[in-house]
Tab-separated table of C-alpha atoms and ligand atoms in Angstrom:
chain	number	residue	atom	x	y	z
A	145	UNK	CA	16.122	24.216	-11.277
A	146	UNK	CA	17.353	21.483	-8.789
A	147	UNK	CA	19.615	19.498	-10.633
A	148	UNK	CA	17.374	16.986	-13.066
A	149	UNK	CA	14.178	18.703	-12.036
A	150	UNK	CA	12.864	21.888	-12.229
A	151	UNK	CA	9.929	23.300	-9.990
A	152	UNK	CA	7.624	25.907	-10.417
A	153	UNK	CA	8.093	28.099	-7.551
A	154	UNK	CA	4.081	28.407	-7.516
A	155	UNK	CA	4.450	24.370	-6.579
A	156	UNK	CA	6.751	24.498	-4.219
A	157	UNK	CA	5.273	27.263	-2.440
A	158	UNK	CA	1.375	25.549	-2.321
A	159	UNK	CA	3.576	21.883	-1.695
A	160	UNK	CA	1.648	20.372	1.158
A	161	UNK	CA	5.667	19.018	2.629
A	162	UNK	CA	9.042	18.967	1.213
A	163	UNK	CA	10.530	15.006	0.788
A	164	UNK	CA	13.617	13.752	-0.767
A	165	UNK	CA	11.738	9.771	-0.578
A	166	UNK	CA	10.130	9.325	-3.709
A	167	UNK	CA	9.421	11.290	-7.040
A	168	UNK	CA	6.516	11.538	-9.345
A	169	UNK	CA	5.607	13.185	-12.863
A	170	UNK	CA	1.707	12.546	-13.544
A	171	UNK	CA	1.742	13.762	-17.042
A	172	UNK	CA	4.734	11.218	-17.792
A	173	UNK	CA	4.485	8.274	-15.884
A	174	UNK	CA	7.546	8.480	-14.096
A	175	UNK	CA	8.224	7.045	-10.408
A	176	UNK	CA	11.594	7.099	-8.663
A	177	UNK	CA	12.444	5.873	-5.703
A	178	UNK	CA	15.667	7.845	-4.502
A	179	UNK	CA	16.379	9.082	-8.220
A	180	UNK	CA	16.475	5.620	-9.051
A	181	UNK	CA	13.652	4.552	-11.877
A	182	UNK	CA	11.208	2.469	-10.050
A	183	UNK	CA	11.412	-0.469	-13.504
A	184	UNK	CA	15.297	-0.599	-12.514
A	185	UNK	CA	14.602	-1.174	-9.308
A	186	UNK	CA	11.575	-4.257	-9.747
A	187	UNK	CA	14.130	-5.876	-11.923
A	188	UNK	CA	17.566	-5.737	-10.208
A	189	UNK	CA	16.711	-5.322	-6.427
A	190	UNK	CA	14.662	-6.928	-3.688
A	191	UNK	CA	12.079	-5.910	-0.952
A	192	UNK	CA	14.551	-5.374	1.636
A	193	UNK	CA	17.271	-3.502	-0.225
A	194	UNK	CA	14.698	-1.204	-1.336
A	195	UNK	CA	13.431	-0.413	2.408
A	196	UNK	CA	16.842	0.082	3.250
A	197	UNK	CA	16.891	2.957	0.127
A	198	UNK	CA	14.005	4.653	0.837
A	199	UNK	CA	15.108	4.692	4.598
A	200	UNK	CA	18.415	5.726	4.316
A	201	UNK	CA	18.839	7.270	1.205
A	202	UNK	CA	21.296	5.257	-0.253
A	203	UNK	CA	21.613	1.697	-1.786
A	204	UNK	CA	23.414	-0.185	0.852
A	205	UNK	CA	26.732	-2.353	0.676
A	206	UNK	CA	26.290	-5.845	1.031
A	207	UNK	CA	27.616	-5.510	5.101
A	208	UNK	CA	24.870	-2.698	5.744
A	209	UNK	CA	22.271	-4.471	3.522
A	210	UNK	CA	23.520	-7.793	5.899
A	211	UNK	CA	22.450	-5.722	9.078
A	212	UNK	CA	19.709	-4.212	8.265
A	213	UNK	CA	18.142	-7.829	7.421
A	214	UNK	CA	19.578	-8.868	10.387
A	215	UNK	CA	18.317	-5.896	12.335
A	216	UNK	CA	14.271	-6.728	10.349
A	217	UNK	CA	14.987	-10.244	10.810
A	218	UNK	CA	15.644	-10.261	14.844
A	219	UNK	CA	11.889	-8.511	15.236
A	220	UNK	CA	9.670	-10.792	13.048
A	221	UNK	CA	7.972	-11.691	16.158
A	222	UNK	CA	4.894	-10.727	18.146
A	223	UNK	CA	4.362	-10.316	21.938
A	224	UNK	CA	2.368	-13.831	22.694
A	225	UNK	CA	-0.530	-11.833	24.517
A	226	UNK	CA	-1.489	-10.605	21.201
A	227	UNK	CA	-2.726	-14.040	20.769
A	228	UNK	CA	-5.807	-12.938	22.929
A	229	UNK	CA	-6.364	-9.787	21.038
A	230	UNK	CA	-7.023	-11.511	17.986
A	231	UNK	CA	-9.530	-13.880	19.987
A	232	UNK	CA	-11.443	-10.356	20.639
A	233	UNK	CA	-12.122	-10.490	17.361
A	234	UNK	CA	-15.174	-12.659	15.705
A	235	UNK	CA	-13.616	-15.570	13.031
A	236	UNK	CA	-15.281	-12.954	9.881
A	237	UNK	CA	-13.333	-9.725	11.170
A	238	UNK	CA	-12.045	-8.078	8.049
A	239	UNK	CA	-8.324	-8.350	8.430
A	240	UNK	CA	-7.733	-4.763	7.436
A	241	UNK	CA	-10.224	-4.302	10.943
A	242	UNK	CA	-7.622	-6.833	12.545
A	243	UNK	CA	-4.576	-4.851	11.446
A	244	UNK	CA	-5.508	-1.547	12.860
A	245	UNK	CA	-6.516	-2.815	16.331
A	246	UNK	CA	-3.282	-5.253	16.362
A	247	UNK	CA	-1.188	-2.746	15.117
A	248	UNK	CA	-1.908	0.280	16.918
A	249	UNK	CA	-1.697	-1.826	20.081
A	250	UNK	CA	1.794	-2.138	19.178
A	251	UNK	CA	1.831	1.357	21.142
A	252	UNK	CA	0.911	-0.645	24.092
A	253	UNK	CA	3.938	-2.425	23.986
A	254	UNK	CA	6.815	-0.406	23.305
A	255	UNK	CA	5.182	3.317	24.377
A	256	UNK	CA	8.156	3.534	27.021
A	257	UNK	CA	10.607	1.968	24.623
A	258	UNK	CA	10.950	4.560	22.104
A	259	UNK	CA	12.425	8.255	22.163
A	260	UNK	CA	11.158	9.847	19.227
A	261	UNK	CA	14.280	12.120	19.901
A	262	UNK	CA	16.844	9.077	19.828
A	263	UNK	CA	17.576	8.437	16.631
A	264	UNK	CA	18.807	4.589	17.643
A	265	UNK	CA	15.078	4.099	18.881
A	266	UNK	CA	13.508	5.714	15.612
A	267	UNK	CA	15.553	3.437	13.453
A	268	UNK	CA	14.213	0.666	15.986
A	269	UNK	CA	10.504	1.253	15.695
A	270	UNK	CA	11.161	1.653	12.244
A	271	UNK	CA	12.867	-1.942	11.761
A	272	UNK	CA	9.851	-3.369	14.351
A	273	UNK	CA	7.339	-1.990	12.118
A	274	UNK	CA	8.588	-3.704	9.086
A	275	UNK	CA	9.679	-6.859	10.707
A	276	UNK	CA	5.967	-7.485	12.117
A	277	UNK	CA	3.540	-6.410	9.598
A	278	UNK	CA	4.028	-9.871	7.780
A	279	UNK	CA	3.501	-11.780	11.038
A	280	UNK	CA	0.456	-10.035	12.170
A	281	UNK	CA	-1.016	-10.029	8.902
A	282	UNK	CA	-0.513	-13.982	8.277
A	283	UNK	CA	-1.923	-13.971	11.852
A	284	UNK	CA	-5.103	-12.050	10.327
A	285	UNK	CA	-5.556	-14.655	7.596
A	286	UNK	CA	-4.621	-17.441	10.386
A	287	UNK	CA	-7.396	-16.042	13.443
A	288	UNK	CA	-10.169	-16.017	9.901
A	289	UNK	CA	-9.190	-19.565	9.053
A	290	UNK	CA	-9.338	-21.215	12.597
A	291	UNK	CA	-5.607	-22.381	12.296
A	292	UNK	CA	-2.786	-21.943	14.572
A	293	UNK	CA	-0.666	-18.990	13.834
A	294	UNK	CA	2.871	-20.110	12.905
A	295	UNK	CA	5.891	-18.496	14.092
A	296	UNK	CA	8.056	-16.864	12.032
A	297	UNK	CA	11.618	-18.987	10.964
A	298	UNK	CA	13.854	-16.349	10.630
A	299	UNK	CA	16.384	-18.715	7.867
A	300	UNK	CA	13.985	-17.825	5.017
A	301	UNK	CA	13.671	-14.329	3.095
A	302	UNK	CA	11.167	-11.884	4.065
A	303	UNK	CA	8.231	-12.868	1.575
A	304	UNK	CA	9.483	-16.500	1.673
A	305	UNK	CA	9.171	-16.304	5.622
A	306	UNK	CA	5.725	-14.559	5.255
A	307	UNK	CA	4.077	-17.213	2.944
A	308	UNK	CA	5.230	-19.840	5.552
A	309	UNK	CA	3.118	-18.165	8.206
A	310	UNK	CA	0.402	-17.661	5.801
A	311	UNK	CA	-0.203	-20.924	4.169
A	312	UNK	CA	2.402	-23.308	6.566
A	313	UNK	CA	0.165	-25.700	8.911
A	314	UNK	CA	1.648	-27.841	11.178
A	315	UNK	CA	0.455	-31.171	10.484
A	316	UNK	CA	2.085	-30.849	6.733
A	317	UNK	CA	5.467	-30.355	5.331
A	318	UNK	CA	5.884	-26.497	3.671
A	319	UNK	CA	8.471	-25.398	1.026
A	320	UNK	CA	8.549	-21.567	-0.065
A	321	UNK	CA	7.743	-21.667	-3.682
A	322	UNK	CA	10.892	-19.495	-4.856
A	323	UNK	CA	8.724	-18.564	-7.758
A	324	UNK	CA	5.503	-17.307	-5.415
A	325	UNK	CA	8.819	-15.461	-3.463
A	326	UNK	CA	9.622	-13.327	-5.957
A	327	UNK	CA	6.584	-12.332	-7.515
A	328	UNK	CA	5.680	-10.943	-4.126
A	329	UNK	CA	8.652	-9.516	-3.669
A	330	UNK	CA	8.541	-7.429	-6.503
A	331	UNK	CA	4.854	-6.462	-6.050
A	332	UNK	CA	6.013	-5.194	-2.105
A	333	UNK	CA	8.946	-3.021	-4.033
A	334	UNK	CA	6.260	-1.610	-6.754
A	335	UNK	CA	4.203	-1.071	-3.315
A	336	UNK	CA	6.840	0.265	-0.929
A	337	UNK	CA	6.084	4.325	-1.260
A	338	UNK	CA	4.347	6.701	-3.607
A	339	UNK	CA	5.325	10.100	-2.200
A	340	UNK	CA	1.938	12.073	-0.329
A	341	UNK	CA	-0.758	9.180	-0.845
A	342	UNK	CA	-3.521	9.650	1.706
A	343	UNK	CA	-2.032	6.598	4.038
A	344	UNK	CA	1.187	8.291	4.327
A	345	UNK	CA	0.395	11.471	4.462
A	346	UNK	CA	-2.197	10.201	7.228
A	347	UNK	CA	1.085	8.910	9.011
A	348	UNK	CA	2.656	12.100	8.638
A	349	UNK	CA	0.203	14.516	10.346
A	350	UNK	CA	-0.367	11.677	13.196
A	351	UNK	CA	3.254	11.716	13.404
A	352	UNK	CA	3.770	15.765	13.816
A	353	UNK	CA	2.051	15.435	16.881
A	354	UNK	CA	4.867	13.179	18.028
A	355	UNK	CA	2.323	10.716	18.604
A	356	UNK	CA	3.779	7.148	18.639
A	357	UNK	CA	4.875	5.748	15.478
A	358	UNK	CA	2.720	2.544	15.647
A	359	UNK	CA	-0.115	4.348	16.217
A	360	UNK	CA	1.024	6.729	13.058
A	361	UNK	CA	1.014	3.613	11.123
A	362	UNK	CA	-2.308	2.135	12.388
A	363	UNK	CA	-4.008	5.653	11.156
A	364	UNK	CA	-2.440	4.997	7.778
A	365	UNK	CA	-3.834	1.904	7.449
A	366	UNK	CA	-7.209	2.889	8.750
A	367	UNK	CA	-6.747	5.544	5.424
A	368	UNK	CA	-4.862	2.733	3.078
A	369	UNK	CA	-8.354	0.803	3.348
A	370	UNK	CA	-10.609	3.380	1.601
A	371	UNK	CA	-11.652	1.535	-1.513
A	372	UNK	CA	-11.109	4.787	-3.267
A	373	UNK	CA	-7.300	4.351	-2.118
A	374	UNK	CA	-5.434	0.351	-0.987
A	375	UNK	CA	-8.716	-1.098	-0.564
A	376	UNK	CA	-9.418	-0.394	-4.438
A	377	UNK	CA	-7.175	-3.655	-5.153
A	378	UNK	CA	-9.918	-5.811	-3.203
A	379	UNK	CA	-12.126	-3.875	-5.346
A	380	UNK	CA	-10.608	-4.871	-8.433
A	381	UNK	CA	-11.147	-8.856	-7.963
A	382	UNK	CA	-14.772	-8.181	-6.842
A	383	UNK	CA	-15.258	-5.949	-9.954
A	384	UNK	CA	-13.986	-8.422	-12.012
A	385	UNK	CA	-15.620	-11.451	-10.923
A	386	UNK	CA	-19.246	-9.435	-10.904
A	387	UNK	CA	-17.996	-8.796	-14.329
A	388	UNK	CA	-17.541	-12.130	-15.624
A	389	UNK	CA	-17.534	-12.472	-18.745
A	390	UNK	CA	-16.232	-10.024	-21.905
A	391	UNK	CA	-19.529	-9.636	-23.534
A	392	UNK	CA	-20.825	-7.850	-19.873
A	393	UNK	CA	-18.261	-4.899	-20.037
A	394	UNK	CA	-19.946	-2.507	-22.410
A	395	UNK	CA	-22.703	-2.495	-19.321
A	396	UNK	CA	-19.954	-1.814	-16.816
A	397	UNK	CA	-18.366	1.337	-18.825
A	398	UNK	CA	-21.459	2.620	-19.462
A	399	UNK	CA	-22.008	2.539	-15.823
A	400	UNK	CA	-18.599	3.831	-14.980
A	401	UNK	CA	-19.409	7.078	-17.406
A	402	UNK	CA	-23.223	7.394	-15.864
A	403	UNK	CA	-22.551	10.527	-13.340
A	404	UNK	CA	-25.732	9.041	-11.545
A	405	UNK	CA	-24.035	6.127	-10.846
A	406	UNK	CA	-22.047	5.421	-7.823
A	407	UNK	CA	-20.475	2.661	-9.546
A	408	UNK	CA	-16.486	3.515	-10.831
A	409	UNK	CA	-14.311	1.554	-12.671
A	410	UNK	CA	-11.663	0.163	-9.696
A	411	UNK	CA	-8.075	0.431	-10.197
A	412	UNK	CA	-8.582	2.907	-13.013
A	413	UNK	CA	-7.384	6.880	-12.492
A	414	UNK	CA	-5.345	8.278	-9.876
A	415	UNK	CA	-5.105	11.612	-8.012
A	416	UNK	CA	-1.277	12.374	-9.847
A	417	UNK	CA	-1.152	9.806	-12.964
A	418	UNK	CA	-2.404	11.404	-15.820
A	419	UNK	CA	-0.817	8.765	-17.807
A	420	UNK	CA	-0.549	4.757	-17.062
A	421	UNK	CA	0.776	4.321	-14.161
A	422	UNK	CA	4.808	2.671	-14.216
A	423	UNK	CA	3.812	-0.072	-11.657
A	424	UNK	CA	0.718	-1.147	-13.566
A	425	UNK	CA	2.838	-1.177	-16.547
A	426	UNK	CA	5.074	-3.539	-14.890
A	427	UNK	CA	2.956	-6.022	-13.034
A	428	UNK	CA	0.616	-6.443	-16.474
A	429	UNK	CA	4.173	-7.017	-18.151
A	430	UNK	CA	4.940	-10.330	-15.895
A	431	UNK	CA	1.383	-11.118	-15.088
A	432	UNK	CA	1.137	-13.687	-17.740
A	433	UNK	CA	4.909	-14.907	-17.185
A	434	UNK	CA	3.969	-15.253	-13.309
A	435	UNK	CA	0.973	-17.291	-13.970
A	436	UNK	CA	2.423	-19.990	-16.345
A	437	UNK	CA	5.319	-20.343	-13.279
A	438	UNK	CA	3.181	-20.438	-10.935
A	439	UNK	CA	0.940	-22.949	-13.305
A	440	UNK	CA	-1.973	-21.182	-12.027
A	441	UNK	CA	-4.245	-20.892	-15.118
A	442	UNK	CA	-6.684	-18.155	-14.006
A	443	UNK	CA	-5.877	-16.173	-17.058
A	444	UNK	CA	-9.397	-16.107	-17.615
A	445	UNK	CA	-9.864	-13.698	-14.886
A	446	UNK	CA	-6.561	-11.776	-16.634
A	447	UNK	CA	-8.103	-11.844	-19.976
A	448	UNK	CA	-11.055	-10.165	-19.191
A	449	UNK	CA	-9.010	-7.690	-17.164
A	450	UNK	CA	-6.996	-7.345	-20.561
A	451	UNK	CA	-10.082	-6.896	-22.841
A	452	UNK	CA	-11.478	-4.620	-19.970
A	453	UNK	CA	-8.810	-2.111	-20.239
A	454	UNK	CA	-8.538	-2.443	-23.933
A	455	UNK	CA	-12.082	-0.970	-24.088
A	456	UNK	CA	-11.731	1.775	-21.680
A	457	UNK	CA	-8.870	3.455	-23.136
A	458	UNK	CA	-10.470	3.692	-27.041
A	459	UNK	CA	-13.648	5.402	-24.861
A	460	UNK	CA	-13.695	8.853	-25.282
A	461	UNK	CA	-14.703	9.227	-21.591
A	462	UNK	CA	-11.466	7.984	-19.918
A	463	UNK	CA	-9.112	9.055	-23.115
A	464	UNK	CA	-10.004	12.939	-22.345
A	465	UNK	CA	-10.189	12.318	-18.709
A	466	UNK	CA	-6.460	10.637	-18.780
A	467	UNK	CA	-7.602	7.485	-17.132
A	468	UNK	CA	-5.391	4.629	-16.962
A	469	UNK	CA	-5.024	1.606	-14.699
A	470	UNK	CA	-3.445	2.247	-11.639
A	471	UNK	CA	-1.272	-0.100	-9.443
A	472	UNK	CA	-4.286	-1.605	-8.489
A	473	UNK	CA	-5.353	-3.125	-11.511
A	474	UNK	CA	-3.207	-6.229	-11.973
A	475	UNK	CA	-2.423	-6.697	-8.716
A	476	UNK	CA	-5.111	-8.965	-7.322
A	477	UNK	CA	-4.999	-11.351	-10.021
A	478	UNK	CA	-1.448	-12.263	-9.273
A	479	UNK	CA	-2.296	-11.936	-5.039
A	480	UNK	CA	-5.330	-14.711	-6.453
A	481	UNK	CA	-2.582	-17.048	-7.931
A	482	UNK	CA	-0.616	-16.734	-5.284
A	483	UNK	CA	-3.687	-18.281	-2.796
A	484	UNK	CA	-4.292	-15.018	-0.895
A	485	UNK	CA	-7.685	-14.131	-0.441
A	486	UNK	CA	-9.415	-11.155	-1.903
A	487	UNK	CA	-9.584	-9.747	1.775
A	488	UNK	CA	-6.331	-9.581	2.301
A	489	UNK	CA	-5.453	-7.688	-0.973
A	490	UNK	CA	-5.428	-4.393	1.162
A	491	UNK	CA	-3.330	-6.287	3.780
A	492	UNK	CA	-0.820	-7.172	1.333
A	493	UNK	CA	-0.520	-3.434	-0.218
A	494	UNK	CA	-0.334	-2.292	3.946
A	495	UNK	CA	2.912	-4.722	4.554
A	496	UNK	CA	4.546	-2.990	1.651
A	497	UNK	CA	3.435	0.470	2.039
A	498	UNK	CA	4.674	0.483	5.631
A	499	UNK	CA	8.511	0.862	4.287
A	500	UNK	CA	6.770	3.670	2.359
A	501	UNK	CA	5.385	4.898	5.782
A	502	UNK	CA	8.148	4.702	8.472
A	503	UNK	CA	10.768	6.122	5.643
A	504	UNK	CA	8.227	9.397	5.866
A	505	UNK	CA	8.006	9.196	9.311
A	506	UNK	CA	11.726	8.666	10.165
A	507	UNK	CA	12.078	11.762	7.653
A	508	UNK	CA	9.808	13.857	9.362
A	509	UNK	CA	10.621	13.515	12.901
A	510	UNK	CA	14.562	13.724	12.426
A	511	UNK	CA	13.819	17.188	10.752
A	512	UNK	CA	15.097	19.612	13.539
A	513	UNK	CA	12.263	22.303	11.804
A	514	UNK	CA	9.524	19.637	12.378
A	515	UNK	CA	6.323	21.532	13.251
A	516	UNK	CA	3.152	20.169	13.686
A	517	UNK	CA	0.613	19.442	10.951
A	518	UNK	CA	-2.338	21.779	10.620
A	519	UNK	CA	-4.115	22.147	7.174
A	520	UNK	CA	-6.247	24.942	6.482
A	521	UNK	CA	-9.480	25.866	5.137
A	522	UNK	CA	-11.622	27.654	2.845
A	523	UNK	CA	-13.958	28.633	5.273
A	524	UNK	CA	-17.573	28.479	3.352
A	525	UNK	CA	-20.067	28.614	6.463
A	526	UNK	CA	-21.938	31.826	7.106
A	527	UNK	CA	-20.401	34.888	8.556
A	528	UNK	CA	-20.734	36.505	11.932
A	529	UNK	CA	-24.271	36.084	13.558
A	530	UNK	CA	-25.926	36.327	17.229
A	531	UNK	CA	-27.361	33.720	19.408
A	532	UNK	CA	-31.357	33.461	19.197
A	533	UNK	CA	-32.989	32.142	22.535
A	534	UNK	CA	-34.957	28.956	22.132
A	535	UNK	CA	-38.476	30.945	21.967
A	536	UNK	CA	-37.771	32.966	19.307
A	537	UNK	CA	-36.519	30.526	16.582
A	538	UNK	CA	-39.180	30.337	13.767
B	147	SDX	C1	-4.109	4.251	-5.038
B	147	SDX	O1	-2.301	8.788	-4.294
B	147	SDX	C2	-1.659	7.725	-4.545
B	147	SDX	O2	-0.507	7.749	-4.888
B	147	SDX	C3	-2.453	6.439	-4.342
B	147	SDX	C4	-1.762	5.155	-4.769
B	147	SDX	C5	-0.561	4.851	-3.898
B	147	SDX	O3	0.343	4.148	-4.362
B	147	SDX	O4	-0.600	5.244	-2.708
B	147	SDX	O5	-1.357	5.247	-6.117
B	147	SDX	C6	-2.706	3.951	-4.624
B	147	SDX	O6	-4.894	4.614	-4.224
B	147	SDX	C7	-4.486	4.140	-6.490
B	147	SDX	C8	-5.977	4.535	-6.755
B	147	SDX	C9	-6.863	3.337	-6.406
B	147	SDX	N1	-8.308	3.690	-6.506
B	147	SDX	C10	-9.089	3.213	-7.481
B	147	SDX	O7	-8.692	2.528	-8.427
B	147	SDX	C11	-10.573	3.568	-7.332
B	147	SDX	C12	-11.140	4.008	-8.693
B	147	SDX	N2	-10.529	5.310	-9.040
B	147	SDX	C13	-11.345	6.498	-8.751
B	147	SDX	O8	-12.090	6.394	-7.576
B	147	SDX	C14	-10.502	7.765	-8.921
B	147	SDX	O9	-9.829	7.662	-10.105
B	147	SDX	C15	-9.513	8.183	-7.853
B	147	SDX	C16	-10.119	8.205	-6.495
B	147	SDX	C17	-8.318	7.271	-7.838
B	147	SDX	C18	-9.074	9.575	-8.212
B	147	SDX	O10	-10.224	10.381	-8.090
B	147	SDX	P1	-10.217	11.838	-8.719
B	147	SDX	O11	-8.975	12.559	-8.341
B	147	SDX	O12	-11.545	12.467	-8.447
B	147	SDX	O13	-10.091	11.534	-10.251
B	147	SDX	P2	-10.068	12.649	-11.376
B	147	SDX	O14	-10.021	14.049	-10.811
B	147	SDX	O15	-8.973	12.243	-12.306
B	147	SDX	O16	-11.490	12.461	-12.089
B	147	SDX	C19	-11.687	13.135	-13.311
B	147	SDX	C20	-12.986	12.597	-13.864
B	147	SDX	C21	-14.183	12.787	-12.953
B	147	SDX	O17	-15.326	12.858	-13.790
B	147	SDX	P3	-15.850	14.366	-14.264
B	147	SDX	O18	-16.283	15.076	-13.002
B	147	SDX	O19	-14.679	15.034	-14.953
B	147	SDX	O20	-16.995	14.069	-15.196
B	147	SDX	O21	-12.892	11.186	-14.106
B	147	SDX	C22	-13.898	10.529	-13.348
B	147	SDX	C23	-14.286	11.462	-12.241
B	147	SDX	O22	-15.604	11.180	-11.799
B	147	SDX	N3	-13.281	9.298	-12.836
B	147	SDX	C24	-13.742	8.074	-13.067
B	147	SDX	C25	-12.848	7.201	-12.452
B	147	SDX	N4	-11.856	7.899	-11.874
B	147	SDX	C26	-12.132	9.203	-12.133
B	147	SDX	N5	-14.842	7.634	-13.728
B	147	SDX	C27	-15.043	6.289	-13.762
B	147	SDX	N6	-14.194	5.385	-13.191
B	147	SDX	C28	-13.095	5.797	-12.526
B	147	SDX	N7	-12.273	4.913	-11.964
């Protein structure tokens, strides 16, 4: 027993990596970011503090909480010849296409700026990372729309700074809705890390190679875009509007349970949550709340998401499967009301996650018994044989 928790030694031992990040119980719902309950956290804390915990460890004081926005703050913006990068790419690109090119060419940049064996320069590609994954992704939505990309302004918060870029244009005042600000802010803590997802544990075996870490982080969002995984909240939206209306969802489980059918029911089940999953729990809690602030009234949308989980989980099918809605549910129905595009669902989930991604990274390469990634097999192929020349193949 380790103190609160108690592992099977049979876990531990088939465990694909050891982290002290972020906990999980399946069967009970249970998420913790640091040991600290991930509802606490959505509540009392914001984006930032909560990169700094899963980071460092710790919940900062207000001086190291002061520098480390400082530190995110003084690297919100992007080398100006990135501007013709995103010209390479046609007005339609899918912005999750954009982020992996733009971000992995972040490489480019700093590839003889940072020591993986200097802990001041991990902590510094760290910090870039999560200083410019707003700014290239309002750039994203920006290069789709035809509109000049607006720099950050580094006196607003994080989310407040990002919805500038995103929805700012220069021929028109912009305030930061403060309402908009935190809604986003608490979906990018209920999005910040989930222990071994596929992203990060893509960024962890790119890592182990010591390759660089914004090329780690462009592999993990290459992964985070699977619709099976981050792209699923884009999936959602799309489900949901195909959908539209209540009396059409008895055809759409039905299809969900047909094994013939490719056709799954997105942002329900999960790989670990055998039970709903805490974050859903949470954002269907405000989702209403958010929606009458932000006087956006497309509860229609919400109410057939309602009724749509309200007859999956009295179906037999998903009751003795265990499956619930996952983070992925609610989320795009409060990214909708906030004016970001269903394409940029993923993009928003990748901005978040990122904390989620460096905080493995940063733990992984400052382990002094880091060895590189190599999964193995179950080899299934046929065994031993000799060649047969050409001519003598049946
Ligand atoms: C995320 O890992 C993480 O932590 C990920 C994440 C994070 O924060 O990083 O939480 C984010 O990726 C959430 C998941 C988002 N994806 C979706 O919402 C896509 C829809 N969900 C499914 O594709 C599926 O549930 C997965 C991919 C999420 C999980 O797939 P599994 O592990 O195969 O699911 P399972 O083993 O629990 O499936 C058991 C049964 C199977 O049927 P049987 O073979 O038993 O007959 O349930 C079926 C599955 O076919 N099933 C579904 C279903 N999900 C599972 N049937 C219909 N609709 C679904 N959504």
């Amino acid at each position: 027993a380790l103190g609160y928790f108690t592992f099977d030694p049979g876990f531990v031992a088939t465990a694909s990596c050891r982290s002290a990040i972020t906990y999980i119980d399946g069967e009970e719902g249970v998420l913790l970011y640091r040991g600290y309950p991930i509802e606490q956290l959505a509540e009392q804390s914001t984006f930032l503090e909560v990169a700094y915990l899963l980071l460092y460890g710790e919940l900062p004081t207000a001086e190291e909480l002061a520098a480390f926005e400082r530190s995110i703050t003084n690297h919100t913006m992007i080398n100006e010849s990135l501007k013709s990068f995103f010209n390479g790419f046609h007005y339609d690109a899918h912005p999750m296409a954009m982020m992996c090119g733009v971000v992995g060419s972040l490489s480019a940049f700093y590839y003889n700026h940072t020591d993986i064996n200097d802990p001041a320069d991990r902590d510094l590609a760290a910090h870039r990372l999560i200083a410019k994954m707003p700014t290239i992704a309002a750039a994203c939505y920006k290069h789709g729309k035809g509109e000049p990309f607006v720099y950050p302004d580094n006196r607003l918060s994080y989310t407040g700074n990002f919805l500038r870029m995103m929805f700012a244009i220069p021929s028109e005042p912009y305030e930061v809705d403060p309402v908009a600000e935190r809604a986003l802010d608490v979906l990018f803590i209920l999005h910040a890390d989930h222990e071994q997802n596929a992203s990060t544990s893509t960024v962890r075996l790119a890592g182990s190679t010591g390759a660089h870490p914004y090329a780690s982080v462009a592999a993990g969002i290459a992964a985070l875009w699977g619709p099976a995984h981050g792209g699923a909240n884009e999936a959602v939206l799309r489900m949901l509007e195909e959908i539209g209306h209540p009396d059409n969802i008895p055809k759409y489980i039905a299809k969900a349970k047909d094994k013939d059918d490719p056709f799954r029911l997105m942002g329900f089940g999960h790989r670990v949550y055998k039970n709903y999953d805490p974050r859903a729990k949470i954002i269907r809690r405000h989702c209403y709340e958010v929606l009458e602030k932000l006087g956006k009234r497309n509860e229609a949308l919400l109410d057939l998401a309602m009724r749509l989980e309200e007859v999956a989980l009295s179906d037999e099918y998903f009751i003795e499967r265990k499956l619930y809605p996952n983070v992925d549910f609610y989320t795009g129905i409060i990214y909708k009301a906030l004016g970001i595009p269903t394409n940029m669902f993923t993009v928003m989930f990748a901005i978040a996650r990122t904390v989620g991604w460096v905080a493995h990274w940063l733990e992984m390469v400052s382990d002094p018994e880091l060895r590189i990634g190599r999964p193995r097999q179950l080899y299934t192929g046929p065994a031993r044989r000799d060649y047969v020349a050409l001519d003598q193949r049946g």
